[in-house]
PDB file of C-alpha atoms in Angstrom:
ATOM      1  CA  LEU U   1     103.932  89.499  99.219  1.00  0.00           C
ATOM      2  CA  GLU U   2     106.150  87.338 101.399  1.00  0.00           C
ATOM      3  CA  VAL U   3     109.140  88.820 103.233  1.00  0.00           C
ATOM      4  CA  GLU U   4     111.695  86.570 104.926  1.00  0.00           C
ATOM      5  CA  THR U   5     114.334  88.065 107.207  1.00  0.00           C
ATOM      6  CA  ARG U   6     117.269  86.166 108.617  1.00  0.00           C
ATOM      7  CA  GLY U   7     120.045  87.077 110.996  1.00  0.00           C
ATOM      8  CA  HIS U   8     122.284  85.856 113.800  1.00  0.00           C
ATOM      9  CA  ASP U   9     121.080  88.204 116.563  1.00  0.00           C
ATOM     10  CA  THR U  10     117.510  87.804 117.851  1.00  0.00           C
ATOM     11  CA  ALA U  11     117.429  91.296 119.386  1.00  0.00           C
ATOM     12  CA  VAL U  12     118.220  92.919 116.025  1.00  0.00           C
ATOM     13  CA  LEU U  13     115.586  90.771 114.296  1.00  0.00           C
ATOM     14  CA  ALA U  14     112.971  91.708 116.909  1.00  0.00           C
ATOM     15  CA  SER U  15     113.756  95.412 116.494  1.00  0.00           C
ATOM     16  CA  TYR U  16     113.575  95.139 112.709  1.00  0.00           C
ATOM     17  CA  GLU U  17     110.273  93.262 113.021  1.00  0.00           C
ATOM     18  CA  LYS U  18     108.772  96.227 114.882  1.00  0.00           C
ATOM     19  CA  PHE U  19     110.036  98.598 112.183  1.00  0.00           C
ATOM     20  CA  LEU U  20     108.729  96.379 109.383  1.00  0.00           C
ATOM     21  CA  LEU U  21     105.249  96.011 110.869  1.00  0.00           C
ATOM     22  CA  GLN U  22     105.037  99.721 111.713  1.00  0.00           C
ATOM     23  CA  SER U  23     105.966 100.631 108.144  1.00  0.00           C
ATOM     24  CA  ALA U  24     103.325  98.253 106.804  1.00  0.00           C
ATOM     25  CA  GLY U  25     100.760  99.777 109.166  1.00  0.00           C
ATOM     26  CA  HIS U  26     101.485 103.320 107.950  1.00  0.00           C
ATOM     27  CA  LEU U  27     100.955 102.211 104.347  1.00  0.00           C
ATOM     28  CA  ASP U  28      97.750 100.274 105.263  1.00  0.00           C
ATOM     29  CA  ILE U  29      99.218  96.933 104.179  1.00  0.00           C
ATOM     30  CA  PRO U  30      97.405  94.141 106.046  1.00  0.00           C
ATOM     31  CA  LEU U  31      99.542  91.431 107.629  1.00  0.00           C
ATOM     32  CA  LYS U  32      98.072  88.039 106.786  1.00  0.00           C
ATOM     33  CA  ASP U  33     100.415  85.833 108.786  1.00  0.00           C
ATOM     34  CA  LYS U  34     103.820  85.761 110.425  1.00  0.00           C
ATOM     35  CA  TRP U  35     105.812  82.832 111.698  1.00  0.00           C
ATOM     36  CA  GLN U  36     109.251  81.833 112.843  1.00  0.00           C
ATOM     37  CA  PRO U  37     110.792  78.797 111.109  1.00  0.00           C
ATOM     38  CA  PRO U  38     113.211  76.680 113.144  1.00  0.00           C
ATOM     39  CA  THR U  39     116.652  78.092 113.807  1.00  0.00           C
ATOM     40  CA  HIS U  40     119.400  76.668 111.613  1.00  0.00           C
ATOM     41  CA  ILE U  41     122.476  75.706 113.660  1.00  0.00           C
ATOM     42  CA  TYR U  42     125.808  75.131 111.934  1.00  0.00           C
ATOM     43  CA  LEU U  43     128.397  73.350 114.098  1.00  0.00           C
ATOM     44  CA  LYS U  44     132.050  73.046 113.117  1.00  0.00           C
ATOM     45  CA  SER U  45     134.640  71.139 115.209  1.00  0.00           C
ATOM     46  CA  LEU U  46     138.317  71.841 114.576  1.00  0.00           C
ATOM     47  CA  ASN U  47     141.533  70.630 116.175  1.00  0.00           C
ATOM     48  CA  LYS U  48     143.347  73.208 118.297  1.00  0.00           C
ATOM     49  CA  SER U  49     146.663  72.166 116.803  1.00  0.00           C
ATOM     50  CA  ALA U  50     147.366  70.941 113.291  1.00  0.00           C
ATOM     51  CA  PHE U  51     149.653  68.009 114.196  1.00  0.00           C
ATOM     52  CA  VAL U  52     149.882  67.613 117.982  1.00  0.00           C
ATOM     53  CA  HIS U  53     147.088  67.298 120.596  1.00  0.00           C
ATOM     54  CA  LYS U  54     144.534  65.600 118.351  1.00  0.00           C
ATOM     55  CA  LYS U  55     142.155  65.183 121.311  1.00  0.00           C
ATOM     56  CA  HIS U  56     141.863  68.924 121.942  1.00  0.00           C
ATOM     57  CA  GLN U  57     139.164  70.443 119.778  1.00  0.00           C
ATOM     58  CA  VAL U  58     137.355  73.768 119.482  1.00  0.00           C
ATOM     59  CA  GLN U  59     133.703  73.929 118.457  1.00  0.00           C
ATOM     60  CA  TYR U  60     132.185  76.868 116.604  1.00  0.00           C
ATOM     61  CA  PHE U  61     128.435  77.532 116.408  1.00  0.00           C
ATOM     62  CA  VAL U  62     126.619  79.718 113.907  1.00  0.00           C
ATOM     63  CA  ARG U  63     122.913  80.153 114.579  1.00  0.00           C
ATOM     64  CA  THR U  64     120.678  81.641 111.896  1.00  0.00           C
ATOM     65  CA  HIS U  65     117.245  82.835 113.025  1.00  0.00           C
ATOM     66  CA  TYR U  66     114.391  83.353 110.555  1.00  0.00           C
ATOM     67  CA  ARG U  67     111.193  85.410 110.510  1.00  0.00           C
ATOM     68  CA  VAL U  68     108.599  85.226 107.708  1.00  0.00           C
ATOM     69  CA  TYR U  69     105.861  87.820 107.144  1.00  0.00           C
ATOM     70  CA  GLN U  70     103.033  87.409 104.663  1.00  0.00           C
ATOM     71  CA  PHE U  71     101.224  90.518 103.465  1.00  0.00           C
ATOM     72  CA  GLU U  72      98.087  90.412 101.341  1.00  0.00           C
ATOM     73  CA  LYS U  73      96.131  92.753  99.096  1.00  0.00           C
ATOM     74  CA  VAL U  74      99.132  94.874  98.145  1.00  0.00           C
ATOM     75  CA  THR U  75      99.126  96.866  94.916  1.00  0.00           C
ATOM     76  CA  GLY U  76     102.239  97.001  92.764  1.00  0.00           C
ATOM     77  CA  SER U  77     103.149 100.629  93.489  1.00  0.00           C
ATOM     78  CA  THR U  78     102.528 100.236  97.237  1.00  0.00           C
ATOM     79  CA  ALA U  79     104.676  97.088  97.304  1.00  0.00           C
ATOM     80  CA  ASP U  80     107.503  98.865  95.475  1.00  0.00           C
ATOM     81  CA  THR U  81     107.385 101.824  97.876  1.00  0.00           C
ATOM     82  CA  PHE U  82     107.207  99.579 100.942  1.00  0.00           C
ATOM     83  CA  LEU U  83     110.066  97.330  99.838  1.00  0.00           C
ATOM     84  CA  GLU U  84     112.320 100.221  98.857  1.00  0.00           C
ATOM     85  CA  TYR U  85     111.808 101.920 102.226  1.00  0.00           C
ATOM     86  CA  VAL U  86     112.268  98.728 104.215  1.00  0.00           C
ATOM     87  CA  GLN U  87     115.364  97.625 102.294  1.00  0.00           C
ATOM     88  CA  ARG U  88     117.044 101.013 102.633  1.00  0.00           C
ATOM     89  CA  ASN U  89     116.722 100.814 106.427  1.00  0.00           C
ATOM     90  CA  ILE U  90     117.817  97.213 106.887  1.00  0.00           C
ATOM     91  CA  PRO U  91     120.324  96.870 109.771  1.00  0.00           C
ATOM     92  CA  GLU U  92     123.721  95.213 109.524  1.00  0.00           C
ATOM     93  CA  GLY U  93     123.661  91.467 109.925  1.00  0.00           C
ATOM     94  CA  VAL U  94     120.123  91.052 108.576  1.00  0.00           C
ATOM     95  CA  ALA U  95     119.344  89.570 105.170  1.00  0.00           C
ATOM     96  CA  MET U  96     116.013  89.796 103.381  1.00  0.00           C
ATOM     97  CA  LYS U  97     114.331  87.635 100.760  1.00  0.00           C
ATOM     98  CA  VAL U  98     111.163  88.859  99.044  1.00  0.00           C
ATOM     99  CA  THR U  99     108.724  86.645  97.148  1.00  0.00           C
ATOM    100  CA  ARG U 100     105.870  88.200  95.179  1.00  0.00           C
ATOM    101  CA  HIS U 101     102.678  86.283  94.483  1.00  0.00           C
ATOM    102  CA  GLU U 102     100.138  87.471  91.934  1.00  0.00           C
ATOM    103  CA  ILE U 103      96.470  86.546  91.803  1.00  0.00           C
ATOM    104  CA  MET U 104      95.270  86.085  88.244  1.00  0.00           C
ATOM    105  CA  SER U 105      91.913  85.166  86.762  1.00  0.00           C
ATOM    106  CA  PHE U 106      91.460  81.649  85.453  1.00  0.00           C
ATOM    107  CA  PRO U 107      91.602  81.515  81.610  1.00  0.00           C
ATOM    108  CA  THR U 108      88.116  81.193  80.080  1.00  0.00           C
ATOM    109  CA  ALA U 109      89.371  78.753  77.440  1.00  0.00           C
ATOM    110  CA  LEU U 110      90.279  76.266  80.166  1.00  0.00           C
ATOM    111  CA  LEU U 111      86.953  76.771  81.893  1.00  0.00           C
ATOM    112  CA  GLU U 112      85.111  75.979  78.670  1.00  0.00           C
ATOM    113  CA  ALA U 113      87.294  72.891  78.068  1.00  0.00           C
ATOM    114  CA  MET U 114      86.498  71.544  81.536  1.00  0.00           C
ATOM    115  CA  GLU U 115      82.726  71.738  80.975  1.00  0.00           C
TER     116      GLU U 115
END
């Protein structure tokens, strides 16, 4: 189970990270890894006036911060409960993307064909 959170305020993301990891701890979901991808910065320069004063510009920044958490050995019902609880308590300004990975056994027909 991979959970990616993104937002513009690092304090809100840090607070939500504590909540997320505490919730996983209460449900005995082991955290495999967590990392912080680089911040995406969007810069937009606009003229202050539409026709006059072409040299006067205003610059707008939008910074998007990311956090990625990877949980392992999660059953389907535990994952559903965890995700429902975490998504219901998501703060304003934070988005979440969830990716589920499933471990499956290798097909025996392919194993026999390889031999």
